[in-house]
Tab-separated table of C-alpha atoms and ligand atoms in Angstrom:
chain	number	residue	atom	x	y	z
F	1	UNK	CA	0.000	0.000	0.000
F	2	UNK	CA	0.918	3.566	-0.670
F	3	UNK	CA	0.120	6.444	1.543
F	4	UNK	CA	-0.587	9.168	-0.942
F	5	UNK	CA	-1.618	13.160	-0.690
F	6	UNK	CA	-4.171	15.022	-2.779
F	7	UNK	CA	-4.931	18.468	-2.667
F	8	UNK	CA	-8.657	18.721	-2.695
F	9	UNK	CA	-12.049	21.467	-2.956
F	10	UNK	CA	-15.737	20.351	-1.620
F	11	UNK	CA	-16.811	24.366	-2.389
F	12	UNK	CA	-15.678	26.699	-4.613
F	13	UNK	CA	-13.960	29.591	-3.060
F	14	UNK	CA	-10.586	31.618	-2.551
F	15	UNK	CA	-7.748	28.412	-2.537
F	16	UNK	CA	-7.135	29.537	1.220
F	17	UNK	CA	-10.773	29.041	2.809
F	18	UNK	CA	-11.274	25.921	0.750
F	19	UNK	CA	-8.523	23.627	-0.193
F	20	UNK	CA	-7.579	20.762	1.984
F	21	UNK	CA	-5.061	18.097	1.916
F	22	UNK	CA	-6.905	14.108	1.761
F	23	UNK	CA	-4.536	11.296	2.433
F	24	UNK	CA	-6.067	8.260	0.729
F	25	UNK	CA	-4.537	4.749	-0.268
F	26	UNK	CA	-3.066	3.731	-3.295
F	27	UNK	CA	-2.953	-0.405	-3.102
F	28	UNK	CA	-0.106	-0.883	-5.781
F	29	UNK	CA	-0.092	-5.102	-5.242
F	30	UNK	CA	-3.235	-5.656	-7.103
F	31	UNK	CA	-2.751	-3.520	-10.331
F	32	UNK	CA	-5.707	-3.541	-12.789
F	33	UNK	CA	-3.866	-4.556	-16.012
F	34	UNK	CA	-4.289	-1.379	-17.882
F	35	UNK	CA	-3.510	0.516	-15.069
F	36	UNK	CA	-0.281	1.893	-13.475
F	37	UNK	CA	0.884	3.818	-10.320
F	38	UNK	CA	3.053	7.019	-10.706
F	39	UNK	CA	4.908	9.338	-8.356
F	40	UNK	CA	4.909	13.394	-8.855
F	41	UNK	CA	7.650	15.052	-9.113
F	42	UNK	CA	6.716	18.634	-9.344
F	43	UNK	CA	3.028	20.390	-10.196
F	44	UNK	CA	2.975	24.335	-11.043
F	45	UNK	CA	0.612	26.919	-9.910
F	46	UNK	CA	-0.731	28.081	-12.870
F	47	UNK	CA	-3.682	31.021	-13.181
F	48	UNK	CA	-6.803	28.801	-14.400
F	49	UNK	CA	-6.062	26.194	-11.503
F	50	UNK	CA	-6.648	28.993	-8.997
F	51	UNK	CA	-9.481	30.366	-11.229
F	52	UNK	CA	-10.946	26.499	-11.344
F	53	UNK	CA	-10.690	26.662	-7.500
F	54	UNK	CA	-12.726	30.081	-7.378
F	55	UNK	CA	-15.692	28.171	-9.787
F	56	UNK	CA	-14.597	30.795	-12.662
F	57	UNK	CA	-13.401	28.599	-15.402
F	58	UNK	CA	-15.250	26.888	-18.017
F	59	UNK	CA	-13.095	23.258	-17.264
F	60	UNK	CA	-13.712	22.161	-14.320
F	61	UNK	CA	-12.316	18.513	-12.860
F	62	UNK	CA	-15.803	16.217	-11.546
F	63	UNK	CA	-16.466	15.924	-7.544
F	64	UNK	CA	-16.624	12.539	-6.412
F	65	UNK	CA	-15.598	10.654	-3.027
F	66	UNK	CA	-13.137	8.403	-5.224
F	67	UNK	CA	-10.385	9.872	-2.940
F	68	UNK	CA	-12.386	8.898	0.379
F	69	UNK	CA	-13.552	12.498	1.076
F	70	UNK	CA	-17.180	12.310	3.464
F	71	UNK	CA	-18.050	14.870	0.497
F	72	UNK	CA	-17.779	14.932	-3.003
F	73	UNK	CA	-14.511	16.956	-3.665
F	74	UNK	CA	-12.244	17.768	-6.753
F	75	UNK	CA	-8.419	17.368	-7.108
F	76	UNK	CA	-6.542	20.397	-8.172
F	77	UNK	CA	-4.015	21.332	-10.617
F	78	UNK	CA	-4.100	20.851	-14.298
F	79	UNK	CA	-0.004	19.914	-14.897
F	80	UNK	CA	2.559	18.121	-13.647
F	81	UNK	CA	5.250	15.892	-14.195
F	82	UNK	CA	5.375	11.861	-13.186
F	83	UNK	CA	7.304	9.322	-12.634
F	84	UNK	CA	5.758	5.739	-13.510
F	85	UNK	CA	6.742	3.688	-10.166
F	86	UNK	CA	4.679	0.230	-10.906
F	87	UNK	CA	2.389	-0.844	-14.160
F	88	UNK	CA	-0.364	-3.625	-14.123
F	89	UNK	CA	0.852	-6.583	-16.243
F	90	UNK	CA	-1.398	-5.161	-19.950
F	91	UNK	CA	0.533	-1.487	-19.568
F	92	UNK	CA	2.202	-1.577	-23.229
F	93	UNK	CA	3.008	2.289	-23.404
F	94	UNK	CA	4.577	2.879	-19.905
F	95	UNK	CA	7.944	0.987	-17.899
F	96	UNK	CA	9.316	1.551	-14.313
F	97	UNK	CA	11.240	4.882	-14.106
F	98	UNK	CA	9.166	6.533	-17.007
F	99	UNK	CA	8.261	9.797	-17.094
F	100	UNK	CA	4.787	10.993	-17.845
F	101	UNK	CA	2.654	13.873	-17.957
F	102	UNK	CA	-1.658	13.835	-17.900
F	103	UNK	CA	-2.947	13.597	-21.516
F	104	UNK	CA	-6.008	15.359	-20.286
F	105	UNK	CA	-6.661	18.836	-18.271
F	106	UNK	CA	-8.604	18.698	-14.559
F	107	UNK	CA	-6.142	15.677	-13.819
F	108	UNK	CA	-5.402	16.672	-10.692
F	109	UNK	CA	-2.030	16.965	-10.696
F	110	UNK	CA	-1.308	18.599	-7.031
F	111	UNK	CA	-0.905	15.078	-5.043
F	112	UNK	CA	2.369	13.324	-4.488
F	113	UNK	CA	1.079	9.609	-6.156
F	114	UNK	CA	-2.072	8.666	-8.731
F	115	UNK	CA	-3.099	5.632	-9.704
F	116	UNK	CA	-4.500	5.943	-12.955
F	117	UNK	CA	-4.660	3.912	-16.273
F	118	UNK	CA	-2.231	4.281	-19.090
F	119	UNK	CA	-4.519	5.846	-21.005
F	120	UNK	CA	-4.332	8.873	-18.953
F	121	UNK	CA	-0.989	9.474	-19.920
F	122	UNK	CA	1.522	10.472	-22.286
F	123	UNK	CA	5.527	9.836	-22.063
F	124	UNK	CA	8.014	12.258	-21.926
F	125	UNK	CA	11.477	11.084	-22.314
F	126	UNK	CA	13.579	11.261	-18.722
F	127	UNK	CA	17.101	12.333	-19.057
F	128	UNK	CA	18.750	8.544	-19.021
F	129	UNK	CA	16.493	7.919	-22.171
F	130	UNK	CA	17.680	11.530	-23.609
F	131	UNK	CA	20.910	10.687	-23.014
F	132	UNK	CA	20.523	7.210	-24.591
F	133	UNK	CA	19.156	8.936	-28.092
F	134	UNK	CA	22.234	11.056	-27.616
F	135	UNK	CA	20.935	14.126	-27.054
F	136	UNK	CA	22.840	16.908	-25.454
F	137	UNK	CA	20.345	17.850	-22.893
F	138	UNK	CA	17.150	15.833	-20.706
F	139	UNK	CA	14.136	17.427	-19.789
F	140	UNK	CA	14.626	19.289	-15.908
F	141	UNK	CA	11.795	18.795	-13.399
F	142	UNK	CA	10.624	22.649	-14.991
F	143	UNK	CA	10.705	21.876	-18.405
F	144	UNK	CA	8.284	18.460	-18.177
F	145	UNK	CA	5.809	19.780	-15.238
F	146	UNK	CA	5.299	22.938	-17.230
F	147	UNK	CA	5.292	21.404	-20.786
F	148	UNK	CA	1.431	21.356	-21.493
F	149	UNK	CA	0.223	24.823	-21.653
F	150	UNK	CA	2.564	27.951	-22.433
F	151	UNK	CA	5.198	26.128	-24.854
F	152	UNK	CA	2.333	24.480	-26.933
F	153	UNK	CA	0.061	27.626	-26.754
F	154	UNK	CA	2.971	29.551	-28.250
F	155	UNK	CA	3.719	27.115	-30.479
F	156	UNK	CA	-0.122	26.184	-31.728
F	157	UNK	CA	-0.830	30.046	-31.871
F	158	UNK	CA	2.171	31.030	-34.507
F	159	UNK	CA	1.850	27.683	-36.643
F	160	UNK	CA	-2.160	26.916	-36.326
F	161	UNK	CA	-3.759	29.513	-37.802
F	162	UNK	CA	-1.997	31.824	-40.201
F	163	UNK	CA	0.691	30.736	-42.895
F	164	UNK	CA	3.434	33.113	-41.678
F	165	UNK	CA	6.206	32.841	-44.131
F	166	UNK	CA	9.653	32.322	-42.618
F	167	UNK	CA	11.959	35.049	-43.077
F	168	UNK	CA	9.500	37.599	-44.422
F	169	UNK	CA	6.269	37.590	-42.208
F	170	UNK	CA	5.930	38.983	-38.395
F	171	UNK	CA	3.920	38.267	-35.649
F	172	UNK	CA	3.349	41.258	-32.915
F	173	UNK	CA	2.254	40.541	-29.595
F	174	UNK	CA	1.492	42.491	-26.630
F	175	UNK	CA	2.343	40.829	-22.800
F	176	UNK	CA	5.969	40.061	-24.854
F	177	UNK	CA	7.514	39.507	-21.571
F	178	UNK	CA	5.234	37.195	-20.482
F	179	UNK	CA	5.948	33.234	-20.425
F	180	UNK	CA	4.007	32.273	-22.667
F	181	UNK	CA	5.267	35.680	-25.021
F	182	UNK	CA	9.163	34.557	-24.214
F	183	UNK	CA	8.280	31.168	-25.616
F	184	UNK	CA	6.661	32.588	-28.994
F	185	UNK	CA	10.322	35.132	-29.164
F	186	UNK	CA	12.313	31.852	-29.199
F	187	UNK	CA	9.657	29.863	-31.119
F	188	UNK	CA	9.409	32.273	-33.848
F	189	UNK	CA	13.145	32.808	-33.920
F	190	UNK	CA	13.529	28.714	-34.194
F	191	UNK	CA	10.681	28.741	-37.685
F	192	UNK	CA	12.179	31.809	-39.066
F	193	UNK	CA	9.051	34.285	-38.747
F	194	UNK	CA	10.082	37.840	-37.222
F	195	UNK	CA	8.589	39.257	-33.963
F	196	UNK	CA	7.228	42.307	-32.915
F	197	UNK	CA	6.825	42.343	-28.723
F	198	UNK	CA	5.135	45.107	-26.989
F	199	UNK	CA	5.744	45.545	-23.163
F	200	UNK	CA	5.179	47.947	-20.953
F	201	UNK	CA	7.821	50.738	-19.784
F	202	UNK	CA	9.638	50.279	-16.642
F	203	UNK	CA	13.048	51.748	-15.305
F	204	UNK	CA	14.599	48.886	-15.698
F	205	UNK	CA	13.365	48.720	-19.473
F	206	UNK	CA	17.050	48.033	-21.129
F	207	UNK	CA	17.772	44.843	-19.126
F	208	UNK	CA	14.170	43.338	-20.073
F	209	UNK	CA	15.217	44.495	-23.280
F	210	UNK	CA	18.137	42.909	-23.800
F	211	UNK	CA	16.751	39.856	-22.483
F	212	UNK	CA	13.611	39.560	-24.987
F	213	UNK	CA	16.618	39.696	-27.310
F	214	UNK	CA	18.492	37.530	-25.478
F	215	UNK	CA	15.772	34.913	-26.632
F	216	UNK	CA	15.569	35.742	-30.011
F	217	UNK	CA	13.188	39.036	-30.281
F	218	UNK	CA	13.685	40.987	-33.356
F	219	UNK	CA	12.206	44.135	-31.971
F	220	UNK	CA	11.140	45.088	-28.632
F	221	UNK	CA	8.772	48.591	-28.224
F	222	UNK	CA	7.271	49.977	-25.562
F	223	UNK	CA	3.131	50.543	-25.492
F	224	UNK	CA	3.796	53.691	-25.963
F	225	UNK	CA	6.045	53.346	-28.717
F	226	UNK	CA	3.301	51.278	-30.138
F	227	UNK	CA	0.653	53.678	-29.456
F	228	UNK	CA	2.778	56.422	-31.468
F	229	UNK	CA	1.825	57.631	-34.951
F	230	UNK	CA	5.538	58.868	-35.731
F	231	UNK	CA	6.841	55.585	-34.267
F	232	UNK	CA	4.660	54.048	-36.685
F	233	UNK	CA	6.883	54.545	-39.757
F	234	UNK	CA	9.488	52.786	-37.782
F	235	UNK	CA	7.627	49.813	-37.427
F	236	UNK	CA	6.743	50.124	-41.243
F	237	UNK	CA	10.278	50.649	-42.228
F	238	UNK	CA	11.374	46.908	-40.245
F	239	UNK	CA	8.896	45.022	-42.243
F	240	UNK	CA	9.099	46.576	-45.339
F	241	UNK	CA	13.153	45.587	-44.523
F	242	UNK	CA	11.809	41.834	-44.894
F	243	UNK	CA	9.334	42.044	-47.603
F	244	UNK	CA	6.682	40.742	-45.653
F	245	UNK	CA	3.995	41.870	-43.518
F	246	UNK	CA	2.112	41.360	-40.005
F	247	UNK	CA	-0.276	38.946	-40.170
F	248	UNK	CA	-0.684	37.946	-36.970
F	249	UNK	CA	-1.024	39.549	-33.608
F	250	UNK	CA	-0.855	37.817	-30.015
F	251	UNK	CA	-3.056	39.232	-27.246
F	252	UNK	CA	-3.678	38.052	-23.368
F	253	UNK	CA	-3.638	41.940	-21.889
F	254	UNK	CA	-7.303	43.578	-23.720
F	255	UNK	CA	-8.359	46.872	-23.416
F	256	UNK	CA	-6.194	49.757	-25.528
F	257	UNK	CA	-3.658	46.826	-25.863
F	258	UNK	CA	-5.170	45.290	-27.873
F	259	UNK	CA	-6.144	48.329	-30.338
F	260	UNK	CA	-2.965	49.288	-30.159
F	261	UNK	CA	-1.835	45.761	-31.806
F	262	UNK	CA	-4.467	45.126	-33.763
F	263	UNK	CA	-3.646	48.501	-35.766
F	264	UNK	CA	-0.195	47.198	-37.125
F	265	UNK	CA	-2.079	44.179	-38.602
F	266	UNK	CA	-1.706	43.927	-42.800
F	267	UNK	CA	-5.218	43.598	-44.154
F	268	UNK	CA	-7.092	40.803	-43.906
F	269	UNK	CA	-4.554	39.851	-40.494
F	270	UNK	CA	-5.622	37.780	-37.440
F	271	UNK	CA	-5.730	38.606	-33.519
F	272	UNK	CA	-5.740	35.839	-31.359
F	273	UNK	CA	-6.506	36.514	-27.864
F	274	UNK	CA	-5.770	34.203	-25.625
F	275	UNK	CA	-5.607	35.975	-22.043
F	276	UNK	CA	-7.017	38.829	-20.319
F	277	UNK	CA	-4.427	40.263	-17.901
F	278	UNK	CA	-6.094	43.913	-17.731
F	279	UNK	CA	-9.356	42.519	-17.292
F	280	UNK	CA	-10.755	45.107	-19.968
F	281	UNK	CA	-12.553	44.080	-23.199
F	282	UNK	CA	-11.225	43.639	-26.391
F	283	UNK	CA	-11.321	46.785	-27.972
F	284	UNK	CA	-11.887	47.274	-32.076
F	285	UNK	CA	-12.069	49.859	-34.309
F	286	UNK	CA	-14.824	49.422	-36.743
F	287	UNK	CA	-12.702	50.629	-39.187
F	288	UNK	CA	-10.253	47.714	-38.469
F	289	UNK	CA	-12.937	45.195	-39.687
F	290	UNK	CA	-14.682	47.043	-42.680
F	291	UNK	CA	-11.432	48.590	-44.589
F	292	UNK	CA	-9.212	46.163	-43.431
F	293	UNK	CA	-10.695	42.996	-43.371
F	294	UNK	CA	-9.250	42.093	-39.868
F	295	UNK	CA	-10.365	38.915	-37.541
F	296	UNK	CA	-10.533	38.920	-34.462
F	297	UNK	CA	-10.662	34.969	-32.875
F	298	UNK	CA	-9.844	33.279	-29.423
F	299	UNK	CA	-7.352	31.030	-28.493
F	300	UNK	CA	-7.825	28.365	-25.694
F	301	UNK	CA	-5.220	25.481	-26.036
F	302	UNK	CA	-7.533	23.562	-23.502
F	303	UNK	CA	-10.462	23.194	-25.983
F	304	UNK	CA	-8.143	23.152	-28.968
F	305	UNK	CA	-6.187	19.823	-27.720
F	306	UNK	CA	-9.376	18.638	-26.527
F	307	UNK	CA	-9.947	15.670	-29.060
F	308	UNK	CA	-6.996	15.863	-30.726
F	309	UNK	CA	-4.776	13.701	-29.194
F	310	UNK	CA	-2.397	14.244	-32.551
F	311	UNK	CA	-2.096	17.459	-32.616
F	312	UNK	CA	-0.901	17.529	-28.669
F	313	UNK	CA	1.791	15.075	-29.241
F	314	UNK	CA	3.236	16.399	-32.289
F	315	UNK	CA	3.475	19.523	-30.611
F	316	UNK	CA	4.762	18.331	-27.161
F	317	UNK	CA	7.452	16.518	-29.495
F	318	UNK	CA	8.902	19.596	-30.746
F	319	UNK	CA	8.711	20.978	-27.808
F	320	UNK	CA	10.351	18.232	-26.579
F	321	UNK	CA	12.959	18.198	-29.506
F	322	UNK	CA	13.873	21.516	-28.817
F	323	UNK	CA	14.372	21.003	-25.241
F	324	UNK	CA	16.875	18.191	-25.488
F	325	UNK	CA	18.745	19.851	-28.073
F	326	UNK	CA	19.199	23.167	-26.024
F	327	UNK	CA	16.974	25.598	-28.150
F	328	UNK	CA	14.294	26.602	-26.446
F	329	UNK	CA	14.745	28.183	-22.967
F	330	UNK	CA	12.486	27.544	-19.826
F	331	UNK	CA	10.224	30.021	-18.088
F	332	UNK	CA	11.741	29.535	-14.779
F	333	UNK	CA	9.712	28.756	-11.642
F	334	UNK	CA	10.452	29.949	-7.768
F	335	UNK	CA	11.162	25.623	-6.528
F	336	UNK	CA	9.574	24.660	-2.943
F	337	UNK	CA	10.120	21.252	-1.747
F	338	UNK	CA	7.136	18.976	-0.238
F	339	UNK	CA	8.442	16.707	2.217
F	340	UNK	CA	5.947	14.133	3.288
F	341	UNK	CA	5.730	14.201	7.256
F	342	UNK	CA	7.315	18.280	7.476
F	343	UNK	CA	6.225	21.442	9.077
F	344	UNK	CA	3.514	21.837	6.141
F	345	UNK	CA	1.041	19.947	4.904
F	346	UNK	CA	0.569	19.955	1.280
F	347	UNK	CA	-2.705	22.330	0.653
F	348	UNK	CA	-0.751	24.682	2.739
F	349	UNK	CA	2.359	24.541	0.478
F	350	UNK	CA	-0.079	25.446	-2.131
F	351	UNK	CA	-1.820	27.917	-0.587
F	352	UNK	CA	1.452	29.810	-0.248
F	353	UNK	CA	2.096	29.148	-4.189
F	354	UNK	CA	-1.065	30.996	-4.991
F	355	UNK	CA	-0.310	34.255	-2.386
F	356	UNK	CA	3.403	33.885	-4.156
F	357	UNK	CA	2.347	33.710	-7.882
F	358	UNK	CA	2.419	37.196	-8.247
F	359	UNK	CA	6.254	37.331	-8.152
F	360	UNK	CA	6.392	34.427	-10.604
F	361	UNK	CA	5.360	31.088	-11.326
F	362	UNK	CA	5.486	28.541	-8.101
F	363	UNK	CA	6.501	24.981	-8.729
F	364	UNK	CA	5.765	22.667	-5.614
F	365	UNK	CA	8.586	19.701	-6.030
F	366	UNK	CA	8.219	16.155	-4.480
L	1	NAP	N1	-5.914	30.707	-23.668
L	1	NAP	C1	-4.979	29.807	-23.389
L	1	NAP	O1	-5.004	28.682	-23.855
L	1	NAP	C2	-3.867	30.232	-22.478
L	1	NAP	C3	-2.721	29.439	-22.337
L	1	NAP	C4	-1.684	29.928	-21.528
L	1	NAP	C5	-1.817	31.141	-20.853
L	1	NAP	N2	-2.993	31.832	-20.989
L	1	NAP	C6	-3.215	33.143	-20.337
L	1	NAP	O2	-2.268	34.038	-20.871
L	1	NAP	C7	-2.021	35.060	-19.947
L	1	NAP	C8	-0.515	35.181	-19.788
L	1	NAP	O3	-0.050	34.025	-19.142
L	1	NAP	P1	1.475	33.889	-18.687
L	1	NAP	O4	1.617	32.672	-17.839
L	1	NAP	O5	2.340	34.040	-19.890
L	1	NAP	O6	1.547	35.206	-17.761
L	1	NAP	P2	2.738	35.907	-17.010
L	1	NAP	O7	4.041	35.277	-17.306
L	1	NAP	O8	2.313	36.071	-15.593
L	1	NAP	O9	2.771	37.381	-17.704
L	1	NAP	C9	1.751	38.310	-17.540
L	1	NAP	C10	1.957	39.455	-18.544
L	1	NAP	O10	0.857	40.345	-18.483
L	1	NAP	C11	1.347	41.684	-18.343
L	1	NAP	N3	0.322	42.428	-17.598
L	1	NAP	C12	-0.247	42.078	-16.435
L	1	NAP	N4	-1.208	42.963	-16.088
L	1	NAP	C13	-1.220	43.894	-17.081
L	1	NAP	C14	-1.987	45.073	-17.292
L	1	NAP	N5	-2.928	45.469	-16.439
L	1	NAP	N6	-1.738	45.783	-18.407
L	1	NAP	C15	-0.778	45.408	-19.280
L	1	NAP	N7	-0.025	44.304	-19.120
L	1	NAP	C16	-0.245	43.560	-18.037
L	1	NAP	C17	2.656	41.533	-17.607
L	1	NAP	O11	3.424	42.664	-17.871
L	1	NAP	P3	4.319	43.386	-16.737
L	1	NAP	O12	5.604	42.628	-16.661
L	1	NAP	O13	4.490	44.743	-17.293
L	1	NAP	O14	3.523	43.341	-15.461
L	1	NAP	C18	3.210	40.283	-18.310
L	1	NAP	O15	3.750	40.613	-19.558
L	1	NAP	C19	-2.787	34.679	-18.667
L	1	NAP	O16	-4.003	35.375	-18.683
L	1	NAP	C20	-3.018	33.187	-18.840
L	1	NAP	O17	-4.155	32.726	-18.132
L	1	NAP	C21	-3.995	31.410	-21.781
């Protein structure tokens, strides 16, 4: 038998009035023979897990008493990264010492062990199977637990939609400094296409600057820049440069923000929004749609992937790919430990990861 942990919700509410940690038993000697029994290694705190705990996002995981809760309650956490630690004796996909991530959202990923079957999950190579294909680099603890949802929503958003034609064609985005904006600087870079990244000013706005470029940015403006009609002809000048044009604009801020983008679009270009960091609306011109043809679509890489189990692992292979081979950079996380039996039990340890998100993205390690 295995003594395991699961974060858990009977009410939807603010994480800290609500959550609680249920210890529940996993018994790993009599295996169904699809099924197998993994071990986390590290879960992130990412925005729509808090906003699933509040009862304010669309996808919500189902309340049951499967965990032995006296009331129905819901795991939290959407990813995370596992370790396969026993399989039934029908597991074809999975081995001891694998590493695996959930193939599906509302998992429930913030729990130290699952038994689940195979179905339920998709390998990721660990670093001794890297290694073996002779790749330069493995996958870090980071890299697989935060895999599923900013690399492949930068990655879906500049390939999925619009044919953006390496070497000539640019994407702008607003929120450039952003995770999932740092991974569409380096993904862009790594297809060819040129980027455009809007941030906002700061005083220390060189350093961030250099960084973006660091990655890969082509050009890095401020809002205001953007918002500029004389800085306008600057941005015209870079593209004409290429011979291409923008066709493509990435939004998760709203309001003037995402005006202010949409205007640089070429006719008949495409915003994708795919956040809403200022909580204000989308804002159009009119003018943007009649003389320019412009579209204006969501982006949510949850329903996207939904039922297409393809597309998400030909994406999480180049992401993947790209990994191992040292090209594509990590958002990091701020690391806390669990230890099973310490000073704080686990909803606690997430608790503090939601206060602490606001200075970056928490990782709870196991
Ligand atoms: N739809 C999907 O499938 C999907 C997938 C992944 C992420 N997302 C969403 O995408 C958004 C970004 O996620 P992330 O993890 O990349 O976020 P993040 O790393 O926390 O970055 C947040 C960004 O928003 C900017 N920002 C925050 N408040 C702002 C405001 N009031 N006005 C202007 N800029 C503001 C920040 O700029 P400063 O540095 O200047 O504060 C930063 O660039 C979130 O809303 C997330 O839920 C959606």
């Amino acid at each position: 038998m295995i003594t395991a942990q699961a974060v858990v919700y009977s009410q939807h509410g603010e994480p800290k009035d609500v959550l609680k940690t249920q210890t529940y038993e996993i018994d790993d000697e009599n295996l169904a023979s699809n099924q197998i029994v993994v071990k986390t290694l590290g879960a992130p705190v990412n925005p729509s897990d808090i906003n699933q705990i509040q009862g304010v996002y669309p996808s919500k995981p189902e309340k049951t008493t499967e965990l032995g809760t006296s009331e129905p309650s819901a795991p939290c956490g959407n990813e995370g990264l596992f370790e396969v630690i026993k399989v039934g004796s029908g597991v074809s996909d999975f081995k001891v010492g694998d590493w695996a991530i959930p193939a599906n959202v509302n998992f429930g990923t913030w729990r130290t062990h699952a038994l689940a079957s195979e179905e339920q999950f998709i390998q990721v190579p660990n670093p001794e199977q890297s290694k073996t294909r002779g790749k330069p680099n493995g996958l870090t603890i980071n890299q697989g637990a935060t895999i599923s949802v900013n690399p492949l929503t930068a990655y879906l958003m500049l390939t999925h939609y619009v044919k953006l034609i390496p070497g000539k064609d640019w994407f702008i985005q607003n929120g450039g400094n952003s995770a999932v904006g740092k991974y569409a600087i380096q993904i862009s870079k790594l297809l060819g296409f040129n980027s455009l990244s809007v941030i906002r000013d700061r005083p220390n706005l060189d350093e961030l600057v250099s960084e973006l470029k660091a990655l890969g940015a082509d050009q890095v403006i401020t809002e205001e820049q953007n918002a500029s009609k004389e800085f306008g002809a600057t941005i015209k000048s870079w593209v004409k440069e290429t011979g291409g044009e923008i066709k493509l604009a990435l939004n998760c801020i709203g309001g003037k923000n995402s005006t202010g983008i949409a205007r640089k679009l070429a006719n008949n270009g495409l915003m994708l929004t795919y956040g809403g960091m200022s909580f204000q609306p989308v804002i159009l011109p009119t003018s943007l749609h009649i003389f320019k043809n412009i579209t204006s679509s969501g982006f949510w890489v949850t329903q996207l992937l939904k039922n297409n189990e393809d597309l998400k692992k030909s994406t999480l292979n180049q992401i993947v790919d790209w990994y191992e081979d040292g090209k594509l950079r990590d958002a990091k996380s701020i690391e806390t430990k669990f230890e099973a039996g310490g000073e704080k039990q686990l909803h606690e340890l997430y608790i503090e990861g939601v206060t602490n998100s606001s200075k970056g993205k928490q990782l709870i390690t196991f």
